[in-house]
PDB file of C-alpha atoms in Angstrom:
ATOM      1  CA  MET H   1       0.000   0.000   0.000  1.00  0.00           C
ATOM      2  CA  LYS H   2       1.367   3.396  -0.970  1.00  0.00           C
ATOM      3  CA  ALA H   3       1.633   6.239   1.553  1.00  0.00           C
ATOM      4  CA  LYS H   4      -1.063   8.391  -0.069  1.00  0.00           C
ATOM      5  CA  THR H   5      -3.485   5.457  -0.250  1.00  0.00           C
ATOM      6  CA  CYS H   6      -2.798   4.627   3.379  1.00  0.00           C
ATOM      7  CA  LEU H   7      -3.444   8.242   4.374  1.00  0.00           C
ATOM      8  CA  LYS H   8      -6.772   8.255   2.516  1.00  0.00           C
ATOM      9  CA  ILE H   9      -7.785   4.988   4.185  1.00  0.00           C
ATOM     10  CA  ALA H  10      -6.747   6.346   7.591  1.00  0.00           C
ATOM     11  CA  ALA H  11      -8.944   9.397   7.026  1.00  0.00           C
ATOM     12  CA  ILE H  12     -11.899   7.235   5.986  1.00  0.00           C
ATOM     13  CA  ALA H  13     -11.328   4.899   8.933  1.00  0.00           C
ATOM     14  CA  GLY H  14     -11.144   7.809  11.377  1.00  0.00           C
ATOM     15  CA  PHE H  15     -14.249   9.450   9.961  1.00  0.00           C
ATOM     16  CA  SER H  16     -16.254   6.234   9.918  1.00  0.00           C
ATOM     17  CA  GLY H  17     -15.062   5.283  13.417  1.00  0.00           C
ATOM     18  CA  VAL H  18     -16.287   8.579  14.847  1.00  0.00           C
ATOM     19  CA  ALA H  19     -19.561   8.348  12.908  1.00  0.00           C
ATOM     20  CA  LEU H  20     -20.204   4.765  14.000  1.00  0.00           C
ATOM     21  CA  GLY H  21     -19.329   5.643  17.585  1.00  0.00           C
ATOM     22  CA  ALA H  22     -21.792   8.520  17.572  1.00  0.00           C
ATOM     23  CA  PHE H  23     -24.443   6.342  15.941  1.00  0.00           C
ATOM     24  CA  GLY H  24     -23.956   3.747  18.651  1.00  0.00           C
ATOM     25  CA  ALA H  25     -24.025   6.252  21.494  1.00  0.00           C
ATOM     26  CA  HIS H  26     -27.049   8.174  20.256  1.00  0.00           C
ATOM     27  CA  GLY H  27     -28.985   5.812  18.021  1.00  0.00           C
ATOM     28  CA  LEU H  28     -28.439   2.353  19.440  1.00  0.00           C
ATOM     29  CA  LYS H  29     -28.208   2.908  23.177  1.00  0.00           C
ATOM     30  CA  LYS H  30     -31.902   2.200  23.779  1.00  0.00           C
ATOM     31  CA  VAL H  31     -32.178  -0.409  21.035  1.00  0.00           C
ATOM     32  CA  LEU H  32     -29.392  -2.892  21.786  1.00  0.00           C
ATOM     33  CA  SER H  33     -29.057  -5.148  24.789  1.00  0.00           C
ATOM     34  CA  PRO H  34     -26.113  -4.326  27.093  1.00  0.00           C
ATOM     35  CA  GLU H  35     -24.222  -7.354  25.748  1.00  0.00           C
ATOM     36  CA  LEU H  36     -24.649  -6.333  22.101  1.00  0.00           C
ATOM     37  CA  MET H  37     -23.886  -2.699  22.941  1.00  0.00           C
ATOM     38  CA  SER H  38     -20.638  -3.843  24.562  1.00  0.00           C
ATOM     39  CA  ALA H  39     -19.690  -5.731  21.388  1.00  0.00           C
ATOM     40  CA  TYR H  40     -20.495  -2.652  19.303  1.00  0.00           C
ATOM     41  CA  GLN H  41     -18.425  -0.390  21.568  1.00  0.00           C
ATOM     42  CA  THR H  42     -15.497  -2.818  21.385  1.00  0.00           C
ATOM     43  CA  GLY H  43     -15.703  -2.625  17.594  1.00  0.00           C
ATOM     44  CA  VAL H  44     -15.636   1.180  17.719  1.00  0.00           C
ATOM     45  CA  LEU H  45     -12.710   1.276  20.153  1.00  0.00           C
ATOM     46  CA  TYR H  46     -10.506  -1.001  18.076  1.00  0.00           C
ATOM     47  CA  HIS H  47     -11.673   0.717  14.876  1.00  0.00           C
ATOM     48  CA  LEU H  48     -10.499   4.120  16.130  1.00  0.00           C
ATOM     49  CA  ILE H  49      -7.231   2.778  17.560  1.00  0.00           C
ATOM     50  CA  HIS H  50      -6.305   1.188  14.255  1.00  0.00           C
ATOM     51  CA  ALA H  51      -7.401   4.268  12.286  1.00  0.00           C
ATOM     52  CA  VAL H  52      -4.705   6.158  14.216  1.00  0.00           C
ATOM     53  CA  VAL H  53      -2.232   3.342  13.556  1.00  0.00           C
ATOM     54  CA  LEU H  54      -2.971   3.631   9.828  1.00  0.00           C
ATOM     55  CA  LEU H  55      -2.399   7.388  10.062  1.00  0.00           C
ATOM     56  CA  VAL H  56       1.003   6.848  11.668  1.00  0.00           C
ATOM     57  CA  LEU H  57       1.872   4.171   9.114  1.00  0.00           C
ATOM     58  CA  SER H  58       1.001   6.536   6.277  1.00  0.00           C
ATOM     59  CA  ALA H  59       3.384   9.152   7.682  1.00  0.00           C
ATOM     60  CA  TRP H  60       6.106   6.556   8.064  1.00  0.00           C
ATOM     61  CA  LEU H  61       5.505   5.325   4.510  1.00  0.00           C
ATOM     62  CA  PHE H  62       5.982   8.866   3.178  1.00  0.00           C
ATOM     63  CA  VAL H  63       9.360   9.105   4.912  1.00  0.00           C
ATOM     64  CA  HIS H  64      10.662   5.567   4.599  1.00  0.00           C
ATOM     65  CA  PRO H  65       8.589   3.337   2.307  1.00  0.00           C
ATOM     66  CA  THR H  66       9.356  -0.350   2.821  1.00  0.00           C
ATOM     67  CA  VAL H  67       7.577  -3.527   1.837  1.00  0.00           C
ATOM     68  CA  TRP H  68       7.055  -4.494   5.498  1.00  0.00           C
ATOM     69  CA  LEU H  69       5.356  -1.203   6.289  1.00  0.00           C
ATOM     70  CA  GLN H  70       3.155  -1.633   3.233  1.00  0.00           C
ATOM     71  CA  ARG H  71       2.258  -5.168   4.282  1.00  0.00           C
ATOM     72  CA  SER H  72       1.560  -3.988   7.811  1.00  0.00           C
ATOM     73  CA  ALA H  73      -0.821  -1.317   6.524  1.00  0.00           C
ATOM     74  CA  VAL H  74      -2.723  -3.848   4.406  1.00  0.00           C
ATOM     75  CA  MET H  75      -3.080  -6.233   7.339  1.00  0.00           C
ATOM     76  CA  MET H  76      -4.136  -3.390   9.669  1.00  0.00           C
ATOM     77  CA  LEU H  77      -6.940  -2.546   7.237  1.00  0.00           C
ATOM     78  CA  LEU H  78      -7.936  -6.202   6.865  1.00  0.00           C
ATOM     79  CA  GLY H  79      -8.026  -6.561  10.639  1.00  0.00           C
ATOM     80  CA  LEU H  80     -10.156  -3.452  10.984  1.00  0.00           C
ATOM     81  CA  ILE H  81     -12.669  -4.717   8.448  1.00  0.00           C
ATOM     82  CA  LEU H  82     -12.863  -8.249   9.858  1.00  0.00           C
ATOM     83  CA  PHE H  83     -12.692  -7.471  13.584  1.00  0.00           C
ATOM     84  CA  SER H  84     -14.712  -4.290  13.892  1.00  0.00           C
ATOM     85  CA  GLY H  85     -16.956  -5.083  10.942  1.00  0.00           C
ATOM     86  CA  SER H  86     -17.955  -8.444  12.386  1.00  0.00           C
ATOM     87  CA  LEU H  87     -18.669  -6.874  15.778  1.00  0.00           C
ATOM     88  CA  TYR H  88     -20.837  -4.191  14.160  1.00  0.00           C
ATOM     89  CA  ALA H  89     -22.718  -6.820  12.173  1.00  0.00           C
ATOM     90  CA  LEU H  90     -23.140  -9.037  15.241  1.00  0.00           C
ATOM     91  CA  ALA H  91     -24.444  -6.150  17.342  1.00  0.00           C
ATOM     92  CA  LEU H  92     -26.869  -4.910  14.687  1.00  0.00           C
ATOM     93  CA  THR H  93     -28.256  -8.297  13.676  1.00  0.00           C
ATOM     94  CA  GLY H  94     -27.861 -10.336  16.854  1.00  0.00           C
ATOM     95  CA  GLU H  95     -26.520 -13.164  14.697  1.00  0.00           C
ATOM     96  CA  ARG H  96     -23.994 -14.892  16.972  1.00  0.00           C
ATOM     97  CA  LEU H  97     -22.335 -16.796  14.118  1.00  0.00           C
ATOM     98  CA  LEU H  98     -20.822 -13.508  12.940  1.00  0.00           C
ATOM     99  CA  GLY H  99     -18.677 -13.623  16.056  1.00  0.00           C
ATOM    100  CA  MET H 100     -16.721 -16.436  14.401  1.00  0.00           C
ATOM    101  CA  ILE H 101     -15.216 -13.863  12.009  1.00  0.00           C
ATOM    102  CA  THR H 102     -13.889 -11.578  14.759  1.00  0.00           C
ATOM    103  CA  PRO H 103     -10.831 -13.686  15.683  1.00  0.00           C
ATOM    104  CA  PHE H 104      -9.666 -13.597  12.062  1.00  0.00           C
ATOM    105  CA  GLY H 105      -9.513  -9.827  12.367  1.00  0.00           C
ATOM    106  CA  GLY H 106      -7.522 -10.190  15.565  1.00  0.00           C
ATOM    107  CA  VAL H 107      -5.079 -12.530  13.832  1.00  0.00           C
ATOM    108  CA  ALA H 108      -4.750 -10.066  10.933  1.00  0.00           C
ATOM    109  CA  TRP H 109      -3.811  -7.381  13.471  1.00  0.00           C
ATOM    110  CA  LEU H 110      -1.252  -9.658  15.110  1.00  0.00           C
ATOM    111  CA  VAL H 111       0.296 -10.273  11.693  1.00  0.00           C
ATOM    112  CA  ALA H 112       0.213  -6.517  10.984  1.00  0.00           C
ATOM    113  CA  TRP H 113       1.989  -5.716  14.263  1.00  0.00           C
ATOM    114  CA  SER H 114       4.552  -8.443  13.498  1.00  0.00           C
ATOM    115  CA  PHE H 115       5.182  -6.884  10.085  1.00  0.00           C
ATOM    116  CA  LEU H 116       5.627  -3.522  11.805  1.00  0.00           C
ATOM    117  CA  LEU H 117       8.217  -5.085  14.105  1.00  0.00           C
ATOM    118  CA  LEU H 118      10.048  -6.495  11.084  1.00  0.00           C
ATOM    119  CA  ALA H 119      10.030  -3.040   9.493  1.00  0.00           C
ATOM    120  CA  ALA H 120      11.490  -1.559  12.667  1.00  0.00           C
ATOM    121  CA  ILE H 121      14.189  -4.238  12.922  1.00  0.00           C
ATOM    122  CA  ARG H 122      15.226  -3.626   9.317  1.00  0.00           C
ATOM    123  CA  LEU H 123      15.465   0.138   9.703  1.00  0.00           C
ATOM    124  CA  PRO H 124      19.001   1.422   9.323  1.00  0.00           C
ATOM    125  CA  GLU H 125      20.554   3.024  12.372  1.00  0.00           C
ATOM    126  CA  PRO H 126      20.297   6.813  12.238  1.00  0.00           C
ATOM    127  CA  LYS H 127      23.461   8.743  11.641  1.00  0.00           C
ATOM    128  CA  SER H 128      24.709  10.229  14.868  1.00  0.00           C
ATOM    129  CA  PHE H 129      25.121  13.947  15.126  1.00  0.00           C
ATOM    130  CA  THR H 130      28.196  14.420  17.249  1.00  0.00           C
ATOM    131  CA  SER H 131      29.715  17.814  17.533  1.00  0.00           C
ATOM    132  CA  GLU H 132      33.257  18.100  16.296  1.00  0.00           C
ATOM    133  CA  LYS H 133      35.732  20.011  18.421  1.00  0.00           C
TER     134      LYS H 133
END
């Protein structure tokens, strides 16, 4: 994923996370059971956290584009869609089978964070700025 694409996705993810959070807080509070509302809120929380992660990844990709950062961004997005999306769908429909998708999103995020670690390990050491006397 290119830096500009990642930035656009981060913006969409942030916008949609805030919108879905507001919808849940104002439109679903009296409609959903406490258990389903908790699932929905968990989806929103992880949605917003990973929107910020995508934003940071986009900045890093602008400065130092690497294949591992690109892979991490793709897996972060996949995790967001599978994890949060399945929790939203579960909460709105009450269909418990949708909860079987959620762990796949969690695994995608674990892979994404592992790719981010690989990117960090492969970063060259910064040049030191020592003052000459």
